[in-house]
PDB file of C-alpha atoms in Angstrom:
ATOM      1  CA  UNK A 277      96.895  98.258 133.825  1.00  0.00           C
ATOM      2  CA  UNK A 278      96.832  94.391 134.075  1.00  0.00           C
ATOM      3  CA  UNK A 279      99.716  91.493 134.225  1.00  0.00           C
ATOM      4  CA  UNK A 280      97.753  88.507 132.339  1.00  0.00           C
ATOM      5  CA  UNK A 281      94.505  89.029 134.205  1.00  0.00           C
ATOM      6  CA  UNK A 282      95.848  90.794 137.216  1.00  0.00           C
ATOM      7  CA  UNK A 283      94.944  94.726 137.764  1.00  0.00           C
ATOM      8  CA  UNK A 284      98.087  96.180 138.600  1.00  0.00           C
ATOM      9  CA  UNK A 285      97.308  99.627 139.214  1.00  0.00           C
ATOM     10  CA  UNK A 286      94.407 101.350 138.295  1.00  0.00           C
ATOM     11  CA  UNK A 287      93.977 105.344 138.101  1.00  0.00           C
ATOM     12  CA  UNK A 288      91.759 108.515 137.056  1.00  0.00           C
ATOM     13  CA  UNK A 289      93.773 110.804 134.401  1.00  0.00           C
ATOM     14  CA  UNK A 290      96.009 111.270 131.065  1.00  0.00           C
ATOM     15  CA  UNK A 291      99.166 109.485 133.775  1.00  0.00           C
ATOM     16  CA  UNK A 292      99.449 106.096 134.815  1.00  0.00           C
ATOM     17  CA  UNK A 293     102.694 105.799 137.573  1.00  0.00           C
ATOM     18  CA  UNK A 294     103.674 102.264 138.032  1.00  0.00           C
ATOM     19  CA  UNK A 295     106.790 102.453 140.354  1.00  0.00           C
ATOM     20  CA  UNK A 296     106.136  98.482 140.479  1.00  0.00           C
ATOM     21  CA  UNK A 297     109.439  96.888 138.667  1.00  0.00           C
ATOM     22  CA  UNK A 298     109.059  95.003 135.837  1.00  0.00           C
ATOM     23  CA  UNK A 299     109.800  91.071 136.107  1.00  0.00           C
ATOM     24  CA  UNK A 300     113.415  89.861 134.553  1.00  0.00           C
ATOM     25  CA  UNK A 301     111.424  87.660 131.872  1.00  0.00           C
ATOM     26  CA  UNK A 302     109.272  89.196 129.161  1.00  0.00           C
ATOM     27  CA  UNK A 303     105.822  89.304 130.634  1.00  0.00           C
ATOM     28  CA  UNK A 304     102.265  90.097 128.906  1.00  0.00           C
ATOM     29  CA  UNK A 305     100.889  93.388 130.110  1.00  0.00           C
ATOM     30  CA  UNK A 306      97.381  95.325 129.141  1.00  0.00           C
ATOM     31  CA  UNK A 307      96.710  98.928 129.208  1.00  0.00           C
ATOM     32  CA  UNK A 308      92.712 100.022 129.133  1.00  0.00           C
ATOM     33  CA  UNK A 309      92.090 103.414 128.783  1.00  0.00           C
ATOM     34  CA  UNK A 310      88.154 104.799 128.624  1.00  0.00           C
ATOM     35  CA  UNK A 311      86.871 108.338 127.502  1.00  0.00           C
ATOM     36  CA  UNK A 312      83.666 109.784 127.425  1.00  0.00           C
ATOM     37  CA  UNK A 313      82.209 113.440 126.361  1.00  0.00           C
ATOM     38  CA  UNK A 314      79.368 115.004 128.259  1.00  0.00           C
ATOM     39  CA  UNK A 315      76.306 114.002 125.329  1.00  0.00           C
ATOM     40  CA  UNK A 316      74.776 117.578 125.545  1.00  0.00           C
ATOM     41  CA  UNK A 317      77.756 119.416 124.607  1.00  0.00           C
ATOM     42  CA  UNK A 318      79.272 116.862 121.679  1.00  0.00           C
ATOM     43  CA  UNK A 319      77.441 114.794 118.876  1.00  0.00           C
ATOM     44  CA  UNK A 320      79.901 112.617 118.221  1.00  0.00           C
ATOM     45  CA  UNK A 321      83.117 110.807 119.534  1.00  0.00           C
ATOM     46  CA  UNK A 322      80.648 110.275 122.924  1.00  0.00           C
ATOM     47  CA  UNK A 323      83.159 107.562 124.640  1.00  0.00           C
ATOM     48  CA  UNK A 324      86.319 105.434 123.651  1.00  0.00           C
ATOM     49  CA  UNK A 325      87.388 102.389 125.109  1.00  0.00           C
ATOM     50  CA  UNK A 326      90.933 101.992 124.176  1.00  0.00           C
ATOM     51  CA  UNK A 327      93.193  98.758 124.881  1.00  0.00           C
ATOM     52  CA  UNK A 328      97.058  98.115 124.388  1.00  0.00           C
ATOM     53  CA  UNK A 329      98.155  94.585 125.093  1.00  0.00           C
ATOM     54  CA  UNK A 330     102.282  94.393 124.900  1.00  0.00           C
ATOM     55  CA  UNK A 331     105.273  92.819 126.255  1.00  0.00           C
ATOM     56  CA  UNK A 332     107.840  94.244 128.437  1.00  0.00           C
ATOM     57  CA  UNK A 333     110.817  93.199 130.456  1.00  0.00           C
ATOM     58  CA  UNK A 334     112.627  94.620 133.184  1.00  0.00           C
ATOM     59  CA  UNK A 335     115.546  97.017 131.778  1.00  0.00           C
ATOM     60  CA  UNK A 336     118.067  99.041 133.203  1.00  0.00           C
ATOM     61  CA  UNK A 337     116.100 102.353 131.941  1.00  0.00           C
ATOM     62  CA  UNK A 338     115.063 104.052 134.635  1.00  0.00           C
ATOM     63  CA  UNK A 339     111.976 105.583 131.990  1.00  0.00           C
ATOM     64  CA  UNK A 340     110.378 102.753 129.131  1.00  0.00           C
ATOM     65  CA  UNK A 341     108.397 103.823 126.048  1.00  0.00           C
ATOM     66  CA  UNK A 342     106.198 100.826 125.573  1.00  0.00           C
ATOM     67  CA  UNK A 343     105.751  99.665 121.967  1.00  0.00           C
ATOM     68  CA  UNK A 344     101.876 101.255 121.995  1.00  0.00           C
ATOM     69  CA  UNK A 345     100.271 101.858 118.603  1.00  0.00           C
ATOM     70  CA  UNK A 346      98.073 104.189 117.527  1.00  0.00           C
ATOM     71  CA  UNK A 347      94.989 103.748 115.226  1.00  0.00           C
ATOM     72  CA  UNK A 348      93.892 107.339 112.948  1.00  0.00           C
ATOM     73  CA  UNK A 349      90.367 106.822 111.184  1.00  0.00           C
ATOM     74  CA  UNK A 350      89.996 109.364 108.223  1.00  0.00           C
ATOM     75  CA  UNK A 351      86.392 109.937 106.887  1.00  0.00           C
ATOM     76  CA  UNK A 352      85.432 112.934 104.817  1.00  0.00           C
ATOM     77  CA  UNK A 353      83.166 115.121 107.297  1.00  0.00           C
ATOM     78  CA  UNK A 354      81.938 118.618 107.614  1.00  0.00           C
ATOM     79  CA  UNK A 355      82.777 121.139 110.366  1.00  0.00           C
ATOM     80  CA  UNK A 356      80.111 119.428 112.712  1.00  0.00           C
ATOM     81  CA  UNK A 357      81.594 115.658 112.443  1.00  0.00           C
ATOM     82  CA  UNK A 358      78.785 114.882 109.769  1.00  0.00           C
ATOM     83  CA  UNK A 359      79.839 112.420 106.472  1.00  0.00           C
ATOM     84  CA  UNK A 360      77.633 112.513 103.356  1.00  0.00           C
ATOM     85  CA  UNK A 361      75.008 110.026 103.901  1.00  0.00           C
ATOM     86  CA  UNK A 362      75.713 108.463 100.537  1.00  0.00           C
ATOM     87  CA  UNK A 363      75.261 104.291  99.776  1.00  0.00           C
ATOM     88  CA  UNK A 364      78.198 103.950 100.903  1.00  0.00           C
ATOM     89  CA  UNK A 365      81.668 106.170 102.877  1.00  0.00           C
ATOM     90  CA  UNK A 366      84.986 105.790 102.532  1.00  0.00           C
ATOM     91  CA  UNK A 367      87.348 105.298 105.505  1.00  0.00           C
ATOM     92  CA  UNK A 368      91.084 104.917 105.456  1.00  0.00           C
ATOM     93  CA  UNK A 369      92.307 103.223 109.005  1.00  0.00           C
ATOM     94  CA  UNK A 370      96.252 103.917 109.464  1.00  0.00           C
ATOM     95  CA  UNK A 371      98.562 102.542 112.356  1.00  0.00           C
ATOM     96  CA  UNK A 372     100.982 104.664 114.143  1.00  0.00           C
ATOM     97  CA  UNK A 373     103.938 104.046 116.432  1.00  0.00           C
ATOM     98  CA  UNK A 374     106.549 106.403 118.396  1.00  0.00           C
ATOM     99  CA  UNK A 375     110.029 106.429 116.807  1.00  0.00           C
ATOM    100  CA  UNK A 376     112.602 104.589 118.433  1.00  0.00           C
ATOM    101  CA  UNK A 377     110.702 102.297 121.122  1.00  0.00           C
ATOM    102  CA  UNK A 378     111.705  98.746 121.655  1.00  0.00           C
ATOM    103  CA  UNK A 379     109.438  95.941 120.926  1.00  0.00           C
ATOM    104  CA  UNK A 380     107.398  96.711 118.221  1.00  0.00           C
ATOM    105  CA  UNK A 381     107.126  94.195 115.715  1.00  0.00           C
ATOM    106  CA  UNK A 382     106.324  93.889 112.059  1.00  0.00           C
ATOM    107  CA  UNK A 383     102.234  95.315 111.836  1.00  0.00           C
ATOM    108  CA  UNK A 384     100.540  92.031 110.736  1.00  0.00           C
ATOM    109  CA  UNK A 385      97.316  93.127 110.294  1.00  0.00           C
ATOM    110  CA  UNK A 386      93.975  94.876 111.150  1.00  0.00           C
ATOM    111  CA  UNK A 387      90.273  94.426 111.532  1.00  0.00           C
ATOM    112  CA  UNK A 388      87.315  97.078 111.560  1.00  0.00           C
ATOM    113  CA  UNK A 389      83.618  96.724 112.583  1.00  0.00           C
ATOM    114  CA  UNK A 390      81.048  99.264 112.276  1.00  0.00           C
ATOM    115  CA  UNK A 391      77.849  99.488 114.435  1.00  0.00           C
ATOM    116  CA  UNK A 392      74.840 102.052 113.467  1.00  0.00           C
ATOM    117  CA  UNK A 393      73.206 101.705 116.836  1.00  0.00           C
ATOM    118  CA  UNK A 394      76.003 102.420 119.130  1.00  0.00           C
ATOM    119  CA  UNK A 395      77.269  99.328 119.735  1.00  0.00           C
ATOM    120  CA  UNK A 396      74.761  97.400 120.525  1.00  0.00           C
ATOM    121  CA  UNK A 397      75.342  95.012 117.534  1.00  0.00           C
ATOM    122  CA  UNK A 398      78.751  94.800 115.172  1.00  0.00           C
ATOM    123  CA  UNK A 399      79.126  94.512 111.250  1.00  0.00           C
ATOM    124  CA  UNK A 400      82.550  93.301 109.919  1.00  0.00           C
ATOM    125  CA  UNK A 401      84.018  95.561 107.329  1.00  0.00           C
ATOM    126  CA  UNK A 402      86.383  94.522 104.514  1.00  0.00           C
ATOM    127  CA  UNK A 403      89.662  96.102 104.816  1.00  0.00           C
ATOM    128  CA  UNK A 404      92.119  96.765 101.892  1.00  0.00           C
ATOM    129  CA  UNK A 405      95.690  97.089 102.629  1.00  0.00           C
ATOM    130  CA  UNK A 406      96.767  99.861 101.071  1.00  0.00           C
ATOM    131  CA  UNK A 407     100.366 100.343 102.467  1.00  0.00           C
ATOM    132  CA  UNK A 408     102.587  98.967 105.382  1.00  0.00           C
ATOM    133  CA  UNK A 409     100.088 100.509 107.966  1.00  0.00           C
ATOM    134  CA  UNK A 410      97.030 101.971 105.858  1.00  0.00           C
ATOM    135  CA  UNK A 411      93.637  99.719 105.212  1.00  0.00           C
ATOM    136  CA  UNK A 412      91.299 101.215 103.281  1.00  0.00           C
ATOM    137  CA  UNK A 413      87.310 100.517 103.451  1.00  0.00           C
ATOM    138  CA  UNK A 414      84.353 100.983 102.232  1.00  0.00           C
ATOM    139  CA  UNK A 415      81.242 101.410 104.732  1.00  0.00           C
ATOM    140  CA  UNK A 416      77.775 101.022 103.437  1.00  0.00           C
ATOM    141  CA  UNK A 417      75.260 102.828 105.246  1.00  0.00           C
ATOM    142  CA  UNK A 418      71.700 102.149 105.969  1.00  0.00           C
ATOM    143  CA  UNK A 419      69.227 105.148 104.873  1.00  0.00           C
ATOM    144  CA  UNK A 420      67.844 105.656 108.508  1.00  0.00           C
ATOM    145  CA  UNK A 421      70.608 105.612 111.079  1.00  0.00           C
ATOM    146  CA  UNK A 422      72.329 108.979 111.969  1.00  0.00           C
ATOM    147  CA  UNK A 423      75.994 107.904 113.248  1.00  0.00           C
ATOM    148  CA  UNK A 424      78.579 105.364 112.551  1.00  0.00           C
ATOM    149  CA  UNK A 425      80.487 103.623 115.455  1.00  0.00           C
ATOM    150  CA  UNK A 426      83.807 102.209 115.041  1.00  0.00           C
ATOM    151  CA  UNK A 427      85.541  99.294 116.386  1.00  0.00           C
ATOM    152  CA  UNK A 428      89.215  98.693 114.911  1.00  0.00           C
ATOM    153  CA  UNK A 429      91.992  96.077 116.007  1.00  0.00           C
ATOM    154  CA  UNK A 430      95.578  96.052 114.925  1.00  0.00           C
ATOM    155  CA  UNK A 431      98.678  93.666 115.927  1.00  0.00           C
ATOM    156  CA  UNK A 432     102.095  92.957 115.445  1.00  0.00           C
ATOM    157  CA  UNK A 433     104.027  89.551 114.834  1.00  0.00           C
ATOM    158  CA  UNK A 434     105.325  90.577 118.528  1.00  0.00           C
ATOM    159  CA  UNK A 435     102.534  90.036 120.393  1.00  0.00           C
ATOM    160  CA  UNK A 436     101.594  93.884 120.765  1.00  0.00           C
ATOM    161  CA  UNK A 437      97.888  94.998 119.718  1.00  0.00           C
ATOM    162  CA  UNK A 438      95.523  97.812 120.020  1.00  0.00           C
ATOM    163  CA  UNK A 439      92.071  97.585 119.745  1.00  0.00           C
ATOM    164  CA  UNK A 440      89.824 100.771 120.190  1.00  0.00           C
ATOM    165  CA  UNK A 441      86.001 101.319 119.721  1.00  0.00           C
ATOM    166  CA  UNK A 442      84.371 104.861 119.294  1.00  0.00           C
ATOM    167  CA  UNK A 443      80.887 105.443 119.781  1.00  0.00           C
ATOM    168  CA  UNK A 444      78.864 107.634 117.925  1.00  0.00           C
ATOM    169  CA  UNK A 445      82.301 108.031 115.579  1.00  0.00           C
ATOM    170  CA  UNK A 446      80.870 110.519 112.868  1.00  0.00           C
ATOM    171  CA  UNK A 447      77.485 111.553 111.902  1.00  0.00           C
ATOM    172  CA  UNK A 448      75.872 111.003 108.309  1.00  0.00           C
ATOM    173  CA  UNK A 449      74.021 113.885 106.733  1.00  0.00           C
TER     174      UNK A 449
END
């Protein structure tokens, strides 16, 4: 975790305990959070790198929920991760928040990317909005790669973002 550019407290886990208080003005934080999956067990979803740049303040709370959003990719796939490798796939990209947390803003907007050789190099994607926090897109594929990476961004009029990239996403069949 990182104040501005200032690592904070780094650890290994799903928990991140930051007994550090919180300064009285409202103060830029970022949370980075990477994954991987061992590449001879899993096909796809290999490694995420997840980051969650927000605001907080000190409060009197001895607990905060930071206002952390969640991004939800839905792709038609098979049992084994796999999307028909047709011209082109469609992909809705929704935006999720907890119930009742201060600071989240009005969702502004997102971005997507796709990459077909695991993020080595990044195509833009149109997105569609389709509702308050659903984009829709349509990904055309190339006839020789096997998987689709993703790279997505969303933000608030608050100052609160996500931005998450998955390697090795889905599979095309």
């Amino acid at each position: 975790m990182y104040q501005g550019d200032t690592l904070v407290r780094e650890g290994k886990g799903q928990v991140l305990n930051i007994n550090t208080p919180f300064p009285e003005e409202k103060t830029q934080y970022r949370l980075v959070s990477d994954a991987k999956r061992d590449p001879n067990r899993w096909k796809t979803s290999l490694s995420t790198h997840t980051e969650w740049t927000f605001w907080s303040q000190k409060r009197e709370e001895f607990e905060t929920l930071l206002p952390f959003y969640s991004l939800d990719y839905k792709v038609e796939t098979d049992m084994n991760g796999n999307a028909l490798a047709a011209p082109s796939t469609a992909l809705e990209l929704s935006v999720a928040k907890l119930d009742g947390v201060e600071g989240n803003g009005k969702l502004e907007g997102a971005t997507l990317e796709v990459s077909f050789n695991e993020g080595e190099s990044w195509k833009k994607v149109k997105l569609e909005r389709t509702a308050y926090d659903r984009w829709s897109a349509k990904i055309n594929n190339p006839k020789t790669n096997k998987y689709v990476s993703l790279r997505a961004t969303a933000w608030d009029d608050q100052g609160n973002k996500i931005s998450q990239e998955v390697i090795k996403a889905y599979g095309l069949r």
